[in-house]
Short mmCIF file of C-alpha atoms in Angstrom, two decimals:
data_model
loop_
_atom_site.label_atom_id
_atom_site.label_comp_id
_atom_site.label_asym_id
_atom_site.label_seq_id
_atom_site.Cartn_x
_atom_site.Cartn_y
_atom_site.Cartn_z
CA MET A 1 -29.19 -10.99 7.94
CA GLY A 2 -28.38 -12.66 4.62
CA ASN A 3 -27.61 -15.99 2.99
CA TYR A 4 -24.33 -16.38 4.83
CA LYS A 5 -23.14 -15.97 8.41
CA VAL A 6 -20.53 -13.21 8.35
CA CYS A 7 -18.08 -12.62 11.21
CA VAL A 8 -15.59 -9.76 11.47
CA TYR A 9 -12.44 -10.53 13.46
CA ALA A 10 -9.52 -8.35 14.51
CA ILE A 11 -6.53 -7.91 16.81
CA CYS A 12 -5.88 -4.73 18.74
CA LYS A 13 -3.94 -3.00 21.49
CA ASN A 14 -4.58 0.50 22.89
CA GLU A 15 -6.95 1.60 20.14
CA GLU A 16 -9.81 3.08 22.13
CA GLN A 17 -9.85 6.13 19.84
CA PHE A 18 -10.94 3.98 16.89
CA VAL A 19 -13.51 1.72 18.57
CA ASP A 20 -16.74 3.60 17.83
CA ARG A 21 -15.86 4.37 14.22
CA TRP A 22 -14.77 0.79 13.62
CA MET A 23 -17.79 -0.81 15.28
CA ASP A 24 -20.12 1.48 13.32
CA SER A 25 -18.58 0.33 10.05
CA MET A 26 -18.56 -3.36 11.02
CA SER A 27 -22.18 -3.36 12.21
CA GLU A 28 -23.43 -5.10 9.06
CA ALA A 29 -21.74 -8.32 10.23
CA ASP A 30 -23.60 -10.97 12.23
CA GLN A 31 -20.82 -11.05 14.80
CA VAL A 32 -17.64 -9.14 15.74
CA VAL A 33 -14.84 -10.85 17.67
CA VAL A 34 -11.60 -9.23 18.82
CA LEU A 35 -8.36 -10.44 20.34
CA ASP A 36 -6.95 -7.71 22.55
CA THR A 37 -3.25 -8.29 23.21
CA GLY A 38 -2.87 -6.13 26.28
CA SER A 39 -4.58 -2.74 26.04
CA GLU A 40 -3.92 -0.35 28.91
CA ASP A 41 -6.56 2.17 27.90
CA GLY A 42 -10.31 1.64 27.64
CA THR A 43 -10.26 -0.36 24.39
CA VAL A 44 -11.62 -3.61 25.85
CA GLU A 45 -14.41 -2.00 27.83
CA ARG A 46 -15.47 0.18 24.92
CA LEU A 47 -15.51 -2.74 22.49
CA ARG A 48 -17.64 -4.82 24.84
CA ALA A 49 -20.00 -1.91 25.41
CA ARG A 50 -20.47 -1.71 21.63
CA GLY A 51 -21.28 -5.41 21.33
CA ALA A 52 -17.97 -6.99 20.33
CA GLU A 53 -16.88 -10.28 21.87
CA VAL A 54 -13.41 -9.60 23.25
CA THR A 55 -10.76 -12.09 24.37
CA VAL A 56 -7.73 -10.69 26.18
CA GLU A 57 -4.45 -12.58 25.76
CA ALA A 58 -0.81 -11.54 25.57
CA VAL A 59 1.19 -12.74 22.56
CA SER A 60 4.85 -13.22 23.49
CA PRO A 61 7.13 -13.13 21.66
CA TRP A 62 5.09 -10.81 19.46
CA ARG A 63 4.25 -12.02 15.98
CA PHE A 64 1.41 -10.79 13.81
CA ASP A 65 0.69 -14.25 12.42
CA THR A 66 0.40 -15.76 15.90
CA ALA A 67 -2.03 -13.02 16.95
CA ARG A 68 -4.08 -13.31 13.75
CA ASN A 69 -4.35 -17.09 14.07
CA ARG A 70 -5.45 -16.82 17.69
CA SER A 71 -8.10 -14.27 16.71
CA LEU A 72 -9.28 -16.59 13.93
CA GLU A 73 -9.64 -19.42 16.44
CA ILE A 74 -12.20 -17.29 18.28
CA VAL A 75 -14.42 -17.03 15.19
CA PRO A 76 -17.36 -19.44 15.57
CA GLU A 77 -17.08 -22.66 13.58
CA ASP A 78 -20.42 -22.13 11.86
CA THR A 79 -19.25 -18.88 10.25
CA ASP A 80 -19.41 -18.87 6.46
CA ILE A 81 -17.37 -15.73 5.69
CA CYS A 82 -14.57 -14.31 7.85
CA VAL A 83 -13.75 -10.62 7.44
CA CYS A 84 -10.33 -9.71 8.87
CA THR A 85 -9.84 -5.99 9.50
CA ASP A 86 -7.95 -3.74 11.92
CA LEU A 87 -9.45 -1.12 14.18
CA ASP A 88 -7.93 1.73 12.17
CA GLU A 89 -9.86 0.59 9.10
CA VAL A 90 -13.40 1.41 7.99
CA LEU A 91 -15.71 -0.56 5.71
CA ARG A 92 -18.01 1.73 3.77
CA PRO A 93 -21.77 1.14 4.15
CA GLY A 94 -23.32 -1.53 1.95
CA TRP A 95 -20.31 -3.82 2.14
CA ARG A 96 -22.30 -6.79 3.44
CA GLU A 97 -24.73 -6.80 0.52
CA ALA A 98 -21.91 -6.40 -2.00
CA LEU A 99 -19.92 -9.21 -0.39
CA GLU A 100 -22.85 -11.63 -0.35
CA LYS A 101 -23.64 -10.79 -3.95
CA ALA A 102 -20.09 -11.74 -4.98
CA TRP A 103 -19.67 -14.79 -2.71
CA VAL A 104 -20.48 -18.24 -4.05
CA PRO A 105 -20.73 -21.57 -2.21
CA GLY A 106 -17.26 -23.08 -1.93
CA ALA A 107 -15.46 -19.77 -2.45
CA GLY A 108 -12.09 -19.40 -0.73
CA GLN A 109 -11.38 -15.67 -0.57
CA ALA A 110 -12.79 -12.36 -1.72
CA ALA A 111 -10.79 -9.56 -3.34
CA TYR A 112 -11.97 -6.03 -2.56
CA ARG A 113 -10.79 -2.46 -3.02
CA TYR A 114 -8.52 -1.11 -0.27
CA THR A 115 -7.43 2.49 0.17
CA TRP A 116 -4.24 2.17 2.20
CA SER A 117 -3.52 5.90 2.43
CA PHE A 118 -5.13 9.28 1.84
CA ASN A 119 -3.52 12.52 0.71
CA ALA A 120 -3.57 15.65 2.86
CA ASP A 121 -6.54 17.01 0.92
CA GLY A 122 -8.57 13.86 1.60
CA SER A 123 -8.18 12.36 -1.86
CA GLU A 124 -7.12 8.76 -2.22
CA GLY A 125 -3.42 7.95 -2.12
CA VAL A 126 -2.27 4.34 -2.39
CA VAL A 127 -5.07 2.04 -3.56
CA PHE A 128 -4.92 -1.68 -4.31
CA TRP A 129 -7.04 -4.83 -4.03
CA TYR A 130 -6.88 -6.90 -0.84
CA GLU A 131 -7.89 -10.49 0.00
CA LYS A 132 -8.32 -10.69 3.78
CA ILE A 133 -11.92 -11.93 3.52
CA HIS A 134 -12.00 -15.70 3.48
CA ALA A 135 -13.84 -18.95 4.22
CA ARG A 136 -13.80 -20.19 7.82
CA ARG A 137 -11.87 -23.40 7.26
CA GLY A 138 -8.58 -24.29 5.61
CA TYR A 139 -6.68 -21.02 6.11
CA ARG A 140 -3.87 -19.97 8.40
CA TRP A 141 -1.87 -16.76 8.73
CA VAL A 142 1.88 -17.02 8.10
CA HIS A 143 4.91 -14.71 8.59
CA PRO A 144 5.79 -12.69 11.70
CA VAL A 145 4.95 -9.41 9.90
CA HIS A 146 3.30 -8.59 6.56
CA GLU A 147 1.35 -11.73 7.33
CA VAL A 148 -0.66 -13.43 4.59
CA LEU A 149 -3.29 -16.13 4.42
CA LYS A 150 -2.06 -19.57 3.44
CA TRP A 151 -4.22 -22.48 2.40
CA ILE A 152 -3.55 -25.48 4.64
CA GLY A 153 -6.73 -27.45 3.96
CA GLU A 154 -7.14 -30.59 1.91
CA GLY A 155 -7.12 -30.35 -1.85
CA SER A 156 -7.26 -26.95 -3.48
CA PRO A 157 -8.78 -23.79 -2.04
CA GLY A 158 -12.01 -22.46 -3.43
CA PRO A 159 -11.96 -19.68 -6.01
CA THR A 160 -11.26 -16.06 -5.12
CA VAL A 161 -14.27 -13.92 -5.97
CA THR A 162 -14.10 -10.21 -6.81
CA ALA A 163 -16.33 -8.26 -4.45
CA GLU A 164 -17.06 -5.11 -6.43
CA GLY A 165 -18.53 -2.49 -4.12
CA VAL A 166 -16.70 -3.61 -0.98
CA GLN A 167 -14.46 -0.67 -0.02
CA LEU A 168 -12.11 -0.70 2.99
CA ASP A 169 -10.40 2.54 4.04
CA HIS A 170 -7.29 2.77 6.20
CA HIS A 171 -7.07 5.72 8.61
CA PRO A 172 -4.04 4.94 10.80
CA ASP A 173 -2.67 6.72 13.83
CA PRO A 174 0.30 8.70 12.42
CA GLU A 175 2.04 8.51 15.79
CA LYS A 176 2.08 4.71 15.84
CA SER A 177 5.59 3.29 15.61
CA ARG A 178 6.67 0.71 13.03
CA ALA A 179 9.94 0.10 14.89
CA GLN A 180 9.21 -3.61 15.32
CA TYR A 181 8.82 -4.20 11.58
CA LEU A 182 12.51 -4.48 10.77
CA SER A 183 13.34 -7.11 13.39
CA LEU A 184 10.22 -9.10 12.48
CA LEU A 185 11.10 -8.97 8.78
CA GLU A 186 14.63 -10.13 9.50
CA LEU A 187 13.13 -12.99 11.53
CA SER A 188 10.74 -13.82 8.71
CA VAL A 189 13.59 -14.07 6.19
CA ARG A 190 15.60 -16.26 8.56
CA GLU A 191 12.63 -18.58 8.99
CA GLU A 192 11.83 -18.81 5.27
CA PRO A 193 14.89 -17.66 3.29
CA GLU A 194 13.34 -18.77 -0.01
CA ASP A 195 10.24 -16.60 0.39
CA ASP A 196 10.87 -13.93 -2.21
CA ARG A 197 8.10 -11.58 -1.02
CA ASN A 198 9.59 -11.20 2.44
CA VAL A 199 13.09 -10.63 1.03
CA HIS A 200 11.60 -7.83 -1.07
CA TYR A 201 9.83 -6.37 1.96
CA LEU A 202 13.05 -6.53 3.99
CA GLY A 203 15.02 -4.66 1.33
CA ARG A 204 12.29 -2.05 1.13
CA GLU A 205 12.37 -1.63 4.90
CA TYR A 206 16.13 -1.04 4.77
CA MET A 207 15.47 1.67 2.18
CA TYR A 208 12.85 3.31 4.41
CA ARG A 209 15.46 3.47 7.17
CA GLY A 210 18.23 4.88 4.97
CA ARG A 211 20.33 1.72 5.13
CA TRP A 212 21.28 2.02 1.48
CA ASP A 213 23.93 -0.70 1.26
CA ASP A 214 21.71 -3.20 3.07
CA CYS A 215 18.87 -2.31 0.72
CA ILE A 216 21.03 -2.82 -2.37
CA ARG A 217 22.45 -6.11 -1.13
CA THR A 218 19.08 -7.52 -0.10
CA LEU A 219 17.20 -6.52 -3.23
CA LYS A 220 19.94 -7.70 -5.59
CA HIS A 221 19.53 -11.04 -3.85
CA HIS A 222 15.75 -10.83 -4.31
CA LEU A 223 16.23 -10.47 -8.06
CA THR A 224 18.25 -13.70 -8.21
CA MET A 225 15.63 -15.80 -6.41
CA PRO A 226 13.90 -18.43 -8.58
CA ALA A 227 10.50 -17.54 -7.12
CA ALA A 228 10.89 -13.80 -7.80
CA VAL A 229 9.07 -13.80 -11.14
CA TRP A 230 6.38 -11.14 -10.68
CA ARG A 231 7.58 -8.33 -12.91
CA ASP A 232 5.87 -5.53 -10.94
CA GLU A 233 7.64 -6.47 -7.72
CA ARG A 234 10.95 -7.08 -9.48
CA ALA A 235 10.72 -3.59 -10.97
CA ALA A 236 10.03 -2.18 -7.50
CA SER A 237 13.21 -3.83 -6.20
CA MET A 238 15.14 -2.26 -9.07
CA ARG A 239 13.65 1.16 -8.30
CA TYR A 240 14.61 0.89 -4.63
CA ILE A 241 18.15 -0.13 -5.61
CA ALA A 242 18.26 2.90 -7.91
CA ARG A 243 17.08 5.23 -5.16
CA SER A 244 19.70 3.83 -2.80
CA PHE A 245 22.47 4.46 -5.32
CA TRP A 246 21.16 8.01 -5.84
CA GLU A 247 21.20 8.61 -2.10
CA LYS A 248 24.77 7.25 -1.98
CA GLY A 249 25.83 9.82 -4.59
CA GLU A 250 26.12 7.38 -7.50
CA PRO A 251 23.77 8.82 -10.16
CA ALA A 252 25.10 6.71 -13.03
CA GLN A 253 24.27 3.51 -11.15
CA ALA A 254 20.89 4.95 -10.19
CA ARG A 255 20.05 5.76 -13.81
CA ASP A 256 21.08 2.28 -14.91
CA TRP A 257 18.78 0.63 -12.37
CA TYR A 258 15.86 2.89 -13.26
CA PHE A 259 16.23 1.86 -16.90
CA ARG A 260 16.24 -1.79 -15.80
CA ALA A 261 13.01 -1.18 -13.87
CA ILE A 262 11.37 0.35 -16.94
CA ILE A 263 12.40 -2.61 -19.10
CA GLU A 264 11.14 -5.04 -16.45
CA ALA A 265 7.69 -3.44 -16.10
CA PRO A 266 7.01 -0.98 -18.94
CA HIS A 267 3.30 -1.17 -18.08
CA LEU A 268 3.77 0.68 -14.76
CA ARG A 269 3.96 4.44 -14.26
CA GLU A 270 6.27 4.31 -11.25
CA PRO A 271 9.59 3.46 -12.96
CA TYR A 272 9.13 6.26 -15.51
CA MET A 273 8.19 8.73 -12.78
CA ASP A 274 11.11 7.81 -10.55
CA LEU A 275 13.53 8.36 -13.41
CA ALA A 276 11.78 11.63 -14.33
CA LEU A 277 12.21 12.84 -10.74
CA MET A 278 15.91 12.06 -10.81
CA LEU A 279 16.33 13.85 -14.15
CA TYR A 280 14.41 16.83 -12.75
CA GLN A 281 16.95 17.07 -9.94
CA GLN A 282 19.67 16.96 -12.59
CA GLU A 283 17.88 19.67 -14.62
CA GLU A 284 17.64 17.44 -17.69
CA TRP A 285 14.39 18.92 -18.95
CA GLU A 286 14.00 16.95 -22.18
CA GLY A 287 14.36 13.70 -20.23
CA VAL A 288 11.74 14.84 -17.73
CA LEU A 289 9.30 15.57 -20.55
CA TYR A 290 9.94 12.27 -22.28
CA PHE A 291 9.57 9.99 -19.27
CA THR A 292 6.57 11.82 -17.82
CA SER A 293 4.87 11.44 -21.20
CA CYS A 294 5.61 7.70 -21.04
CA ALA A 295 4.02 7.56 -17.59
CA LEU A 296 0.92 9.48 -18.65
CA ALA A 297 0.42 7.16 -21.62
CA ILE A 298 -0.43 4.46 -19.05
CA THR A 299 -4.06 5.06 -18.13
CA ALA A 300 -5.10 1.81 -16.42
CA ARG A 301 -4.28 1.95 -12.72
CA PRO A 302 -3.15 -1.51 -11.52
CA ARG A 303 -4.98 -3.32 -8.75
CA SER A 304 -1.84 -4.57 -7.01
CA TYR A 305 -0.08 -2.91 -4.09
CA ILE A 306 2.75 -1.87 -6.45
CA CYS A 307 1.00 1.40 -7.13
CA GLU A 308 2.13 4.71 -5.63
CA ALA A 309 -0.11 7.71 -5.15
CA ALA A 310 2.32 10.30 -6.56
CA ALA A 311 2.49 8.66 -9.98
CA TRP A 312 -1.31 8.86 -10.29
CA GLY A 313 -1.72 12.34 -8.86
CA SER A 314 -0.56 15.80 -9.86
CA LEU A 315 3.16 14.97 -9.98
CA PRO A 316 3.50 14.04 -13.68
CA TYR A 317 1.90 17.35 -14.75
CA ASP A 318 3.77 19.28 -12.06
CA LEU A 319 7.13 18.02 -13.34
CA ARG A 320 6.15 18.67 -16.95
CA SER A 321 5.16 22.26 -16.14
CA MET A 322 8.54 22.88 -14.50
CA ALA A 323 10.42 21.26 -17.38
CA PHE A 324 8.56 23.29 -20.00
CA TYR A 325 9.07 26.48 -17.97
CA ASN A 326 12.80 25.92 -17.61
CA ALA A 327 13.05 25.06 -21.31
CA GLY A 328 11.39 28.38 -22.16
CA ALA A 329 8.10 26.86 -23.37
CA CYS A 330 5.93 28.90 -21.01
CA ARG A 331 2.53 28.38 -22.66
CA GLN A 332 2.99 24.60 -22.48
CA ALA A 333 4.06 25.06 -18.86
CA VAL A 334 0.78 26.85 -18.12
CA GLU A 335 -1.25 24.02 -19.69
CA GLN A 336 0.52 21.43 -17.56
CA VAL A 337 0.32 23.26 -14.25
CA GLU A 338 -3.40 23.80 -14.85
CA LYS A 339 -3.79 20.03 -15.20
CA ALA A 340 -1.83 19.54 -11.97
CA LEU A 341 -4.15 21.98 -10.20
CA GLU A 342 -7.21 20.09 -11.41
CA LEU A 343 -5.93 17.13 -9.38
CA GLU A 344 -4.67 19.17 -6.41
CA PRO A 345 -6.63 22.45 -6.35
CA GLU A 346 -5.59 23.46 -2.83
CA ASN A 347 -1.84 23.31 -3.49
CA ASP A 348 -0.49 26.82 -2.88
CA ARG A 349 2.82 26.11 -4.60
CA LEU A 350 1.03 25.05 -7.79
CA ARG A 351 -1.18 28.14 -7.61
CA ASN A 352 1.88 30.38 -7.32
CA ASN A 353 3.57 28.53 -10.16
CA LEU A 354 0.53 29.15 -12.35
CA ILE A 355 0.74 32.90 -11.74
CA ILE A 356 4.48 32.97 -12.49
CA MET A 357 4.10 30.84 -15.62
CA ARG A 358 1.15 32.84 -16.95
CA ARG A 359 3.18 36.04 -16.58
CA ALA A 360 6.15 34.47 -18.31
CA ALA A 361 3.86 33.36 -21.13
CA GLY A 362 2.44 36.87 -21.50
CA LEU A 363 -1.00 35.70 -20.41
CA GLU A 364 -1.13 37.88 -17.30
CA PRO A 365 0.25 41.36 -16.65
CA GLU A 366 3.26 41.75 -14.41
CA ALA A 367 2.44 42.62 -10.81
#
């Protein structure tokens, strides 16, 4: 098809609903191989009918890295470029040409744009750049969950190329459980206690589950780790600590940790927006206006996964409109809610707010 042999590989279990969509999007590859770990629906049969080469094997005890490595073993040795995706993901048309244009002989991995979530109106939510496209040899997946590629070959890995135009979209099953994540993260930290990324992920998982004290303890430890030097992730740990203190009813501690997060990563919108949200709940309108203005002054959206949809959507303008309204500055409130509606035009609450604020500003007659 092109200058390189490209093989897509994946793991799956009970994902028949996604097979046709996934195979359609992967059809630009020379080959598609799948490790099915025990489907009880028609996933295997449907994949084979669509042309995928499917191997069925149980992975016990379950680990994502074990499954990924087994699926990689199935990829033919003469493959030049391996494309690792999941069945709930979709590559947009033209990806093969864009990938081959970016790839160079001796390259190790390719970075490409990944939309991890979509908002209810179909607009993009969380977006970052991913690197699960790689050369056939020298790589191995590590960690029981939140698995990553690790170079195990001789010498240094080849360069990572930026594959502009390769777009992968994630459309997951909302009913799918993530119950196994916590136990696998705890296992991962036990296996490699000095891996700062997994300690961060574990603390975040505790936060997701409302285990505030465990979150605080784990992420305070993360911040003391010698390897924890990436400021964006350190700031995220501080934000999660702050949220946990807020949920525990300790707003002074929460505010302190939000300020630490801002100092750690002043180039990110998220710390400013988290603090603005807390101040909104405390009805401190001047603070809301100040910190949302700080967030909006940041116009370059980062390419890392430390990037939350709300901070780059209507929320900054939404909060500003409410703060102006409550401070009695109704015309400014109207301007801000109109900007929020430009980003989220189907939001009924924002529409109603616009009517109320226009009336308060004398721009619309009373009903």
